[in-house]
Coordinates of C-alpha atoms in Angstrom, one line a residue:
M1 CA -3.3 26.4 4.5
S2 CA -1.1 25.1 2.5
E3 CA 1.4 27.4 4.5
Q4 CA 0.1 26.5 8.1
D5 CA 0.8 22.6 7.3
P6 CA 4.0 21.3 4.9
V7 CA 2.8 17.2 5.5
K8 CA -0.1 17.9 4.2
L9 CA 1.4 20.0 1.2
M10 CA 4.5 17.1 0.7
K11 CA 2.2 14.3 0.7
Q12 CA -0.4 16.9 -2.1
Q13 CA 3.0 16.5 -3.7
V14 CA 3.8 12.6 -3.9
G15 CA 0.6 12.0 -4.5
K16 CA 0.9 14.2 -7.7
A17 CA 4.4 13.1 -8.6
A18 CA 3.4 9.7 -9.3
A19 CA 0.0 10.7 -11.3
D20 CA 2.1 12.8 -13.3
R21 CA 4.1 9.3 -14.4
V22 CA 0.5 8.1 -15.6
K23 CA 0.5 8.0 -19.7
S24 CA -2.2 8.2 -21.7
G25 CA -4.0 4.8 -22.3
S26 CA -3.0 3.2 -20.1
I27 CA -3.9 1.1 -16.7
V28 CA -3.6 1.6 -13.6
G29 CA -3.5 -0.2 -10.1
L30 CA -5.4 2.0 -7.7
G31 CA -3.9 1.8 -4.3
T32 CA -5.4 2.6 -0.8
G33 CA -4.4 5.1 1.9
S34 CA -4.0 9.0 2.4
T35 CA -1.3 10.0 0.5
T36 CA -2.6 7.7 -2.8
A37 CA -5.5 8.9 -2.5
Y38 CA -3.8 12.6 -3.8
T39 CA -2.4 10.8 -6.7
L40 CA -6.3 9.2 -7.4
Q41 CA -7.7 13.3 -7.1
Y42 CA -5.1 14.4 -10.0
L43 CA -5.3 11.8 -11.9
G44 CA -8.9 12.7 -12.1
E45 CA -7.4 16.6 -12.8
R46 CA -5.1 15.1 -15.6
L47 CA -8.2 13.3 -16.9
Q48 CA -10.3 16.4 -17.1
S49 CA -8.6 18.8 -18.0
G50 CA -8.1 16.7 -21.3
E51 CA -4.4 16.4 -20.2
L52 CA -4.6 12.2 -19.6
K53 CA -7.0 10.1 -21.7
D54 CA -8.6 6.4 -22.3
I55 CA -6.8 5.1 -18.2
K56 CA -8.2 2.8 -16.6
G57 CA -8.2 2.1 -13.2
V58 CA -8.3 -1.2 -11.3
P59 CA -8.9 -0.9 -7.3
T60 CA -6.8 -2.4 -4.4
S61 CA -9.9 -1.9 -1.9
F62 CA -13.5 -0.6 -1.3
Q63 CA -11.8 3.0 -0.8
S64 CA -9.4 2.9 -3.5
S65 CA -13.2 2.8 -6.1
V66 CA -15.3 5.2 -4.1
L67 CA -13.2 7.4 -4.6
A68 CA -11.4 6.7 -8.7
K69 CA -15.4 7.1 -8.9
Q70 CA -15.4 10.0 -7.2
Y71 CA -12.4 12.0 -9.7
G72 CA -13.8 10.2 -12.6
I73 CA -11.6 8.1 -12.9
P74 CA -13.5 4.1 -15.8
L75 CA -12.9 1.6 -13.4
V76 CA -11.9 -2.9 -15.1
T77 CA -11.5 -5.6 -12.6
L78 CA -8.5 -8.0 -13.7
D79 CA -10.9 -10.8 -14.9
E80 CA -11.1 -7.6 -18.0
I81 CA -7.8 -7.3 -19.1
D82 CA -4.0 -9.7 -19.5
H83 CA -2.2 -6.4 -18.2
M84 CA -1.3 -3.6 -16.2
D85 CA 0.5 -1.1 -16.6
I86 CA 1.3 1.0 -13.9
A87 CA 0.7 0.4 -9.8
I88 CA 0.7 4.0 -6.7
D89 CA 0.9 2.4 -4.1
G90 CA 1.8 4.1 -0.1
A91 CA 3.7 1.9 2.6
D92 CA 3.9 2.1 6.3
E93 CA 7.8 1.0 5.8
V94 CA 10.6 0.5 3.4
D95 CA 13.8 -0.6 3.7
P96 CA 17.1 -0.5 2.1
N97 CA 16.9 -3.1 -1.4
K98 CA 12.8 -1.6 -1.6
N99 CA 11.2 -4.1 0.1
L100 CA 8.1 -3.2 2.6
I101 CA 5.5 -3.8 4.8
K102 CA 2.0 -2.9 4.3
G103 CA -1.1 -4.1 5.0
G104 CA -1.7 -1.1 8.3
G105 CA -5.1 0.3 6.1
A106 CA -5.4 -3.9 6.2
A107 CA -5.9 -3.8 1.9
H108 CA -2.3 -5.6 2.3
T109 CA -3.5 -8.6 0.0
R110 CA -5.8 -7.7 -3.0
E111 CA -2.2 -4.2 -2.8
K112 CA -0.6 -7.7 -3.6
I113 CA -2.5 -8.9 -6.3
V114 CA -2.7 -5.8 -7.3
D115 CA 0.7 -3.7 -7.2
S116 CA 2.2 -7.0 -8.7
L117 CA 1.2 -8.0 -11.7
A118 CA 2.3 -3.9 -13.0
D119 CA 4.8 -3.2 -14.9
Q120 CA 6.5 -0.9 -12.6
L121 CA 5.3 -0.3 -9.5
I122 CA 5.7 2.7 -7.7
V123 CA 5.1 3.8 -3.5
V124 CA 4.7 7.1 -2.3
V125 CA 5.7 7.8 1.2
D126 CA 6.7 10.4 3.4
S127 CA 10.8 9.8 5.0
S128 CA 8.9 8.6 8.1
K129 CA 8.6 5.5 6.6
L130 CA 12.2 4.4 5.4
V131 CA 14.0 2.1 7.9
D132 CA 17.5 0.4 7.7
K133 CA 14.7 -3.1 8.7
L134 CA 11.1 -3.9 8.3
G135 CA 9.3 -4.4 11.8
S136 CA 11.4 -1.8 13.2
T137 CA 8.5 0.8 13.8
F138 CA 5.5 -0.6 12.1
L139 CA 3.4 -4.6 13.0
L140 CA 3.2 -7.7 10.5
P141 CA -0.2 -6.9 9.6
V142 CA -1.1 -10.9 9.0
E143 CA -5.3 -12.2 6.9
V144 CA -6.6 -14.9 8.3
I145 CA -10.1 -17.0 7.2
P146 CA -11.7 -16.1 11.1
L147 CA -12.5 -20.1 11.2
A148 CA -8.5 -20.8 11.9
I149 CA -7.2 -16.7 14.2
T150 CA -6.4 -19.3 17.3
P151 CA -4.1 -21.9 15.5
V152 CA -2.3 -19.3 12.6
M153 CA -2.3 -17.6 16.2
N154 CA 0.0 -20.1 17.7
K155 CA 1.4 -21.3 15.0
I156 CA 3.3 -16.9 14.9
E157 CA 3.4 -17.3 18.4
K158 CA 6.3 -20.5 17.6
L159 CA 8.0 -18.8 14.8
G160 CA 8.5 -16.4 18.1
G161 CA 6.1 -13.2 16.7
K162 CA 4.2 -11.8 19.3
P163 CA 0.1 -11.2 17.7
T164 CA -2.1 -9.4 18.4
L165 CA -5.9 -9.2 16.8
R166 CA -6.5 -5.9 14.9
M167 CA -9.2 -3.8 16.7
G168 CA -12.0 -1.5 15.1
V169 CA -11.6 1.8 16.2
K170 CA -14.8 3.6 16.2
K171 CA -16.4 0.2 15.9
A172 CA -17.2 -2.8 17.8
G173 CA -14.9 -6.0 17.7
P174 CA -12.1 -6.9 15.2
V175 CA -11.4 -5.0 11.3
I176 CA -13.0 -7.3 8.9
T177 CA -10.2 -6.2 5.4
D178 CA -12.5 -6.3 2.4
Q179 CA -12.7 -10.2 1.5
G180 CA -14.5 -10.3 4.7
N181 CA -11.3 -11.7 7.0
M182 CA -9.7 -10.6 9.8
V183 CA -6.2 -9.3 10.3
I184 CA -3.3 -10.1 12.8
D185 CA -0.5 -8.1 13.2
V186 CA 2.7 -9.5 14.7
K187 CA 5.5 -7.9 16.0
F188 CA 8.8 -9.4 15.6
D189 CA 11.8 -8.8 17.6
S190 CA 13.4 -8.9 13.8
I191 CA 13.2 -9.9 11.1
D192 CA 16.9 -10.9 9.0
N193 CA 14.6 -13.1 6.3
P194 CA 12.0 -11.0 4.2
A195 CA 11.6 -13.1 1.3
E196 CA 11.4 -16.0 3.5
L197 CA 9.3 -14.7 6.2
E198 CA 6.5 -14.2 3.4
K199 CA 6.6 -17.4 2.3
T200 CA 7.0 -18.8 5.0
L201 CA 3.5 -17.1 7.2
N202 CA 1.4 -17.2 3.9
N203 CA 2.6 -21.1 4.4
I204 CA 0.1 -21.6 7.9
P205 CA -2.9 -23.2 6.6
G206 CA -6.3 -19.8 7.3
V207 CA -2.7 -17.1 6.6
L208 CA -4.8 -15.1 2.9
E209 CA -2.0 -13.5 2.2
N210 CA 0.3 -10.7 4.9
G211 CA 2.4 -7.7 5.2
L212 CA 5.8 -8.0 3.6
F213 CA 6.0 -7.2 -0.1
V214 CA 9.4 -8.7 -0.9
G215 CA 10.5 -7.5 -4.7
V216 CA 7.8 -5.7 -6.1
A217 CA 8.4 -1.9 -6.0
D218 CA 10.4 0.0 -9.2
V219 CA 10.4 3.3 -8.1
I220 CA 9.6 4.3 -4.0
L221 CA 9.0 8.7 -4.3
V222 CA 10.1 10.1 -1.0
G223 CA 8.9 13.4 0.1
E224 CA 11.1 15.3 2.9
I225 CA 10.3 18.1 4.6
K226 CA 13.6 20.8 4.3
D227 CA 13.7 23.6 6.2
G228 CA 9.8 24.0 6.7
K229 CA 9.3 23.6 2.3
P230 CA 8.3 20.0 0.5
L231 CA 10.4 18.1 -1.6
I232 CA 10.1 14.8 -3.1
R233 CA 13.9 12.2 -4.5
E234 CA 13.1 9.3 -5.5
I235 CA 14.9 5.8 -5.3
S236 CA 14.7 3.4 -7.2

């Protein structure tokens, strides 16, 4: 299988490289997404083998909670801890300053809460997620309270964005987040100042959180395929 699918193998190896950085006794933020799912799998394997002991996970979504239970990773809530050693998460875009766009899985609000509390955030991506400027390839997700959808979309249009309500796949109607809200995906022609836009969007009444993660990531682990073989490089 691995020889037939180098992309899957590369995602597995990036996920494993991140899992290998977790030390015994750590409290770990458990991110959401296809590459991070492999991280959770390898954390579970390290626990089972006894190589890793006494870790606790803080899930960022229903998906990561289900996977953690499946792989035997003990879970805690933010109410039960006073710090977090490390978080491992994916991203939809990464710029040269390690700023991110996240939210392809509509989990960015909980991800931002958990990721920003960690002493170190490791982001696992493949090289297709690297961009010169945020918003180049991916729309910016904004989580909105249902009551405020229309006024928020109107405000975003005045900021120069083109908002669309994210609709479900194999589900009639819009995507609903783990918090019971909706997601607007916004196309901006150019995101010149991610830090400023992050604050501006979050100040619109009815917006819970947006997918700009500015100054949060510490290390980016990038998976690439060269000559048909997976490689991992680090941006820190």
